[in-house]
Coordinates of C-alpha atoms in Angstrom, one line a residue:
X1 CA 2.5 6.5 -11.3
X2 CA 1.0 3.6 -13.0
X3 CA -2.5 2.5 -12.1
X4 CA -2.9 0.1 -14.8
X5 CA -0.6 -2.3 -12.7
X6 CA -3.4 -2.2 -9.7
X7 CA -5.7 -5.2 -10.3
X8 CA -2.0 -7.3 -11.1
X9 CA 0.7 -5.9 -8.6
X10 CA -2.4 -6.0 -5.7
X11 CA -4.1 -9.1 -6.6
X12 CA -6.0 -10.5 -3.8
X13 CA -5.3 -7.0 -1.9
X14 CA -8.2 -4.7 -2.6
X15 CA -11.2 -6.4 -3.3
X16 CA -13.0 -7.7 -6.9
X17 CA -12.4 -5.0 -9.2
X18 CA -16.2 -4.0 -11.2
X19 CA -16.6 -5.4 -14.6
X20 CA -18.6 -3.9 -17.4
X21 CA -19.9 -5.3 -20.4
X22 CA -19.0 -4.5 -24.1
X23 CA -20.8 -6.2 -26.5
X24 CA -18.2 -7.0 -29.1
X25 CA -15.0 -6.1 -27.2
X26 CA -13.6 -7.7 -24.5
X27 CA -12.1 -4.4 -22.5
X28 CA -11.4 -6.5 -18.9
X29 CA -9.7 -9.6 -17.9
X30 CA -10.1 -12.4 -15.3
X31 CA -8.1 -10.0 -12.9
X32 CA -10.3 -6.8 -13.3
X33 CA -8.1 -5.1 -15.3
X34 CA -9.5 -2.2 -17.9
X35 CA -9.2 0.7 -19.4
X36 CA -7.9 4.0 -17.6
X37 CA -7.9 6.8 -20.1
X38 CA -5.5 9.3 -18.7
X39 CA -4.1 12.7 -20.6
X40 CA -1.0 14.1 -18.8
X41 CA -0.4 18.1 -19.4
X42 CA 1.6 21.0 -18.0
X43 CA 5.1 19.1 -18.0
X44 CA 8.1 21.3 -17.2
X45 CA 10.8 21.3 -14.5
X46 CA 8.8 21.4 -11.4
X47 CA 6.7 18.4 -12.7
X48 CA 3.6 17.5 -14.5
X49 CA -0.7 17.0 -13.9
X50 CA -2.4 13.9 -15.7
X51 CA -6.3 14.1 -15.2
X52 CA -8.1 10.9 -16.0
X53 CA -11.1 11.5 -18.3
X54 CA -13.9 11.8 -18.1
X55 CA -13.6 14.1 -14.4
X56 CA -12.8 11.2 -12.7
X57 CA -9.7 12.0 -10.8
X58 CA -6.1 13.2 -11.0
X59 CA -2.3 12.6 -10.2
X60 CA 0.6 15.7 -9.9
X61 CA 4.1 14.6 -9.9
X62 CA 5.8 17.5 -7.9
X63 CA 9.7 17.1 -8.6
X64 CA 12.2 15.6 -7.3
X65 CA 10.3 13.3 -5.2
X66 CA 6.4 14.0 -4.3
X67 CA 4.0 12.5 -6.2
X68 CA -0.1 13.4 -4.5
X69 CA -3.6 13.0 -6.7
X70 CA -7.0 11.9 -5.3
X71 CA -9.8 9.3 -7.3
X72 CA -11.9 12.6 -6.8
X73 CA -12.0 15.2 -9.6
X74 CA -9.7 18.6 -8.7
X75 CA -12.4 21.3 -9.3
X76 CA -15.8 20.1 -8.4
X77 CA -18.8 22.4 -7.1
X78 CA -19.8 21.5 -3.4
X79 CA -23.6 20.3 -3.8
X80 CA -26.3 20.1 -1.0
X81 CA -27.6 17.3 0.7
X82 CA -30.8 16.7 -2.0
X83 CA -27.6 17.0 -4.8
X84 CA -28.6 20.6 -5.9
X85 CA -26.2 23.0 -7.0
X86 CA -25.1 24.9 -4.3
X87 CA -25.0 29.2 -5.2
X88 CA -21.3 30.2 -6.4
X89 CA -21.3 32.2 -2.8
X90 CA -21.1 29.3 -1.0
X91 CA -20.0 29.5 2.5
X92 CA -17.0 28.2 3.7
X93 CA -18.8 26.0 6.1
X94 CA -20.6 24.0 3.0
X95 CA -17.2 23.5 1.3
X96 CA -15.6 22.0 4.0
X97 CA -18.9 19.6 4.0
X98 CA -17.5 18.1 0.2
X99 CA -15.9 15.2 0.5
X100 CA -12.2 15.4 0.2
X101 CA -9.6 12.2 0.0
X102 CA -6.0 12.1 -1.3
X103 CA -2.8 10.1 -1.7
X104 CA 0.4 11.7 -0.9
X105 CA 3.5 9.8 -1.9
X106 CA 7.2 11.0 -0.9
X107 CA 9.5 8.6 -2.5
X108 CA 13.2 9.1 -1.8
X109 CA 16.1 7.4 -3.3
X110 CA 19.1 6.6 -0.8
X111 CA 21.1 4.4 -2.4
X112 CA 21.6 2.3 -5.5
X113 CA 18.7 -0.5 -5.2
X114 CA 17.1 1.1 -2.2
X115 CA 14.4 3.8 -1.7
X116 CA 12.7 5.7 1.7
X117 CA 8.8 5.4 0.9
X118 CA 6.5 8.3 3.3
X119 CA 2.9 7.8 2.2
X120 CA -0.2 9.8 3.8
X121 CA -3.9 9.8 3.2
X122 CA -5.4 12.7 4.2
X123 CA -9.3 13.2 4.1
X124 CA -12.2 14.5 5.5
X125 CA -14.5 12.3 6.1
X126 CA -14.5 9.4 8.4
X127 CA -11.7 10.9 11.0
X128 CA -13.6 10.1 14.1
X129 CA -12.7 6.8 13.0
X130 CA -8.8 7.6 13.8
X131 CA -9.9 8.3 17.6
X132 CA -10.9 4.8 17.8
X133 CA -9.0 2.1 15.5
X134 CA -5.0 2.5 16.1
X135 CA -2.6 3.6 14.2
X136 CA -0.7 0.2 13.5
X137 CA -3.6 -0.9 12.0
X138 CA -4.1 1.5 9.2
X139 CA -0.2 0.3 8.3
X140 CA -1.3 -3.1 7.8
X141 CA -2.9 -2.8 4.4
X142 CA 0.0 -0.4 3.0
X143 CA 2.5 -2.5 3.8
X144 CA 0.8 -5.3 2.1
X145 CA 0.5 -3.3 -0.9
X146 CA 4.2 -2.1 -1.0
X147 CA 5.3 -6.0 -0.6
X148 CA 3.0 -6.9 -3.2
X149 CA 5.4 -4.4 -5.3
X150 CA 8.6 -5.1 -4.2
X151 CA 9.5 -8.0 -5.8
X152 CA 8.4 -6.7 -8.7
X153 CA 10.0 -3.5 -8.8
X154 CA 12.9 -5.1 -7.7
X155 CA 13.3 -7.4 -10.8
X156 CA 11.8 -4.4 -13.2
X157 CA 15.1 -2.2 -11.7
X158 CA 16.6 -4.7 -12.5
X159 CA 16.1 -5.0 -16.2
X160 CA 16.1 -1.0 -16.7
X161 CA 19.9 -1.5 -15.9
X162 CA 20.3 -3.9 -17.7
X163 CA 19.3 -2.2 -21.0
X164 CA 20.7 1.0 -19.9
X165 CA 19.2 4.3 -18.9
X166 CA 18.3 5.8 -22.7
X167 CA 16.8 2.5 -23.1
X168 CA 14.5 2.4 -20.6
X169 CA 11.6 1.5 -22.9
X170 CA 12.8 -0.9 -24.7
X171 CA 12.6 -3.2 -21.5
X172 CA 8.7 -2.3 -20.4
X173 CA 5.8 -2.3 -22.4
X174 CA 3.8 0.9 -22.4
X175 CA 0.7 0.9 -24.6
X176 CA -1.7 2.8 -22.9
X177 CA -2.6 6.3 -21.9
X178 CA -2.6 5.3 -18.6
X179 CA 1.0 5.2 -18.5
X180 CA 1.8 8.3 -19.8
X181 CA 2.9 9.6 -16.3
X182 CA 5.8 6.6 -16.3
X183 CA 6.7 7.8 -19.9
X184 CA 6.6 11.9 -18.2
X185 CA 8.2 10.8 -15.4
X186 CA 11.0 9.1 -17.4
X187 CA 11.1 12.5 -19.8
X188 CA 11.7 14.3 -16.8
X189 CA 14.4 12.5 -15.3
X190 CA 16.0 12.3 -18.9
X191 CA 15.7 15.9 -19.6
X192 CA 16.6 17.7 -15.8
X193 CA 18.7 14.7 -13.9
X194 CA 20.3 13.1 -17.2
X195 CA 19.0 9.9 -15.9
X196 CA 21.0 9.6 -12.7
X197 CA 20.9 10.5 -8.9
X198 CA 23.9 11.2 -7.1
X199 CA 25.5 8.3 -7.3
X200 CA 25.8 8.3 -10.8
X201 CA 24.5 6.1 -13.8
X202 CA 22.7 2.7 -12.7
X203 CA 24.2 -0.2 -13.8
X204 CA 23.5 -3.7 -13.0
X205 CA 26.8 -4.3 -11.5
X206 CA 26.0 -1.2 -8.8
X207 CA 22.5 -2.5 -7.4
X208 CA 23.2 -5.2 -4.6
X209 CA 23.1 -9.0 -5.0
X210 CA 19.4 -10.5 -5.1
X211 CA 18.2 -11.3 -1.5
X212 CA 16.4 -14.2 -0.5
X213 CA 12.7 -13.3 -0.5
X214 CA 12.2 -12.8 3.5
X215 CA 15.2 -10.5 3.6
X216 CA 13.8 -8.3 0.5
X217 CA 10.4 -7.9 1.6
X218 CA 11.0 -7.8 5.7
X219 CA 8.9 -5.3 7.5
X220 CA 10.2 -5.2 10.9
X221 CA 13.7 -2.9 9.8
X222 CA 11.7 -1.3 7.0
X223 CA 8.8 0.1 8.9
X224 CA 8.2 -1.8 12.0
X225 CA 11.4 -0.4 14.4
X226 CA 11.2 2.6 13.1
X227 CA 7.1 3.5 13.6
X228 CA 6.0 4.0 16.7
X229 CA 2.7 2.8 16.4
X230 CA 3.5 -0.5 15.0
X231 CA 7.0 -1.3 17.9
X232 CA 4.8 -0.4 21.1
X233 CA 2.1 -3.1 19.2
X234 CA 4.4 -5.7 18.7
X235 CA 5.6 -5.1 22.4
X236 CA 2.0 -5.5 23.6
X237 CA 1.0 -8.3 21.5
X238 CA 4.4 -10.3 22.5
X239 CA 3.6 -9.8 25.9
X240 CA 0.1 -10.9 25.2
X241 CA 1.2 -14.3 23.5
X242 CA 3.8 -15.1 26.3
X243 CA 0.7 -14.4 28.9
X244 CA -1.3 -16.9 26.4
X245 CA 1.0 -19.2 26.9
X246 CA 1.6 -18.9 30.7
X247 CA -2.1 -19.2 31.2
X248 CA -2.5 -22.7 29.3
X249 CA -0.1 -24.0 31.3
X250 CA -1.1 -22.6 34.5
X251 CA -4.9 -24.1 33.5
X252 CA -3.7 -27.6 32.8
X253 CA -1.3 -27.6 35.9
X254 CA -4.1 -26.2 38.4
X255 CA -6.2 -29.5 36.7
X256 CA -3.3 -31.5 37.7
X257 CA -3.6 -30.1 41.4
X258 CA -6.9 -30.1 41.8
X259 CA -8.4 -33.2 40.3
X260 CA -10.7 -34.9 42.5
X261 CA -11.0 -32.0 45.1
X262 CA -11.9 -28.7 43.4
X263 CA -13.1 -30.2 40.0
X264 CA -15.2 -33.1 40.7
X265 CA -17.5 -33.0 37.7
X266 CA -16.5 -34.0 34.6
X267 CA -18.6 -31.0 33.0
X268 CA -16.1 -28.8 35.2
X269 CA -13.0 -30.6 34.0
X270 CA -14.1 -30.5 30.2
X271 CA -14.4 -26.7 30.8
X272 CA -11.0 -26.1 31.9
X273 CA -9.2 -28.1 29.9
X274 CA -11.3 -26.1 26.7
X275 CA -9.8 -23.3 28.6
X276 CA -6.1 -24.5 28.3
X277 CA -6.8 -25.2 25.1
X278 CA -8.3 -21.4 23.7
X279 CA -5.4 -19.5 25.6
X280 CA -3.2 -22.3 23.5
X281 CA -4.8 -21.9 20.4
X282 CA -5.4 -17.8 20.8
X283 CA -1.4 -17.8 21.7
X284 CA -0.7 -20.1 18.4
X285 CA -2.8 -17.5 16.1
X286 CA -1.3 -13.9 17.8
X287 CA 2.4 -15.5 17.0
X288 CA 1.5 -15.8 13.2
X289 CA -0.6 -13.0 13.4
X290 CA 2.6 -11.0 14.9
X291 CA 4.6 -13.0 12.2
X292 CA 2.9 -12.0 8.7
X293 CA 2.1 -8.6 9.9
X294 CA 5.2 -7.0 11.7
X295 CA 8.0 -9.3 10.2
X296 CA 7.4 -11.0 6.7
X297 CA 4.2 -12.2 4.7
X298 CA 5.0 -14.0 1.3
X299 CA 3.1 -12.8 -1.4
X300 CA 2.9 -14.8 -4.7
X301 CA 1.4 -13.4 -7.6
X302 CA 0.4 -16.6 -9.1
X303 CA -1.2 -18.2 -6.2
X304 CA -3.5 -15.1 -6.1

């Protein structure tokens, strides 16, 4: 609910952010950070909408836990392939054509300190790309993004206890209209929750001891065992590096045996010990490969 904290939080994570020029005002910084202007409306018990100016997008909180919105505007004629206007009796056919991408969030609270994040992105276009590139691989990027968060959630938590629950602002800093859906978000938890899930008030005594950093931001029990995709990867790609392995030993010992009757030439005995030394070296970058992507990848904000 806060896109400000994008080009920060995700550093290093999605690409160089644009940067326009102002004459007289200085309206980005070194990380790509700007301006989102953001006006958040129809608040009430079942949630709220906040459309981003200028047509550029929208976010709807449904309560208690779904939040969905796409960078694409909600209500946007379908146009034709030279950009024309298409007639108001536009077939069905030609509406389907308009692009369409979201972001579905389902964000679930299961104990103090602890929450069960389901995340989809639905769209249109490009899904003949799903056919082709596995699963596990879309999962890669995600769960980069949500490590690049934990730590930082897990401080801010945190500190809201810490100042107590009607005091929630005075620990954060909130001077944009950008983060008027944290500020409508806290409203509504104030106003229909009282603050508090079932277990009660958050304190700082309730939420667990700090972890060590590999324990907080592990993937293999947070997502790995439980995703199908990603365990029968991680099964393949073990038995891949073990195989790696296997062969670079087999290579060197089958040089052993055969020196001076199979490989005679020294061009020949160059090429398989290059051998032995690929399967070593492909073996050496699938196990930190398996490593950063299925069990834990530091991520420092500062370094990025």
């Amino acid at each position: 609910m806060d896109p400000a904290h994008v080009p920060y939080a995700h550093k290093g994570l999605m690409g160089k952010f644009r940067k326009k020029e102002d004459l007289g005002r200085v309206e980005f910084d070194i990380e790509g950070g700007g301006p989102i202007k953001m006006k958040t409306k129809e608040a009430n018990v079942d949630g709220f909408l906040t459309e981003q100016q200028e047509n550029r997008g929208y976010f709807r909180y449904v309560a208690p836990c779904t939040f969905y919105g796409s960078p694409l505007p909600r209500e946007v004629a379908p146009f034709a392939v030279d950009d024309s206007p298409l007639p108001s009796e536009a077939t069905e056919e030609e509406k389907k054509k308009k692009p369409q991408f979201m972001m579905v969030f389902m964000c679930i609270p299961v104990a103090p300190g602890k929450s069960r994040a389901i995340w989809a992105l639905p769209r249109n276009v490009g899904v003949w790309l799903d056919k082709v590139i596995p699963r596990w691989y879309y999962h890669m990027g995600p769960n980069a993004l949500f490590d690049s968060d934990m730590y930082l959630l897990h401080v801010e938590e945190r500190n809201f206890a810490a100042a107590g629950v009607e005091n929630w602002h005075k620990a954060v800093y909130v001077p944009t209209s950008s983060d008027n859906m944290v500020i409508a978000f806290r409203n509504w938890f104030r106003k229909h929750c009282k603050s508090q899930v079932g277990w009660a008030v958050p304190t700082a005594d309730q939420l667990p001891v700090t972890p060590t950093k590999d324990k907080l931001m592990e993937r293999y029990w947070s997502h790995v065992a439980q995703c199908r995709s990603c365990s029968a990867a991680l099964k393949a790609m073990k038995a891949l590096e073990v195989a790696l392995q296997f062969a670079s030993v087999a290579v060197v010992g089958f040089l052993a045996v055969a020196k001076g009757t199979l490989v005679t030439s020294v061009v020949q005995r160059a090429a398989v010990v290059s051998l032995a030394v690929l399967c070593f070296g492909a073996s050496r970058w699938l196990a930190s490969f398996i490593q950063k992507n299925f069990y834990f990848h530091d991520y420092i904000h500062a370094y990025k």
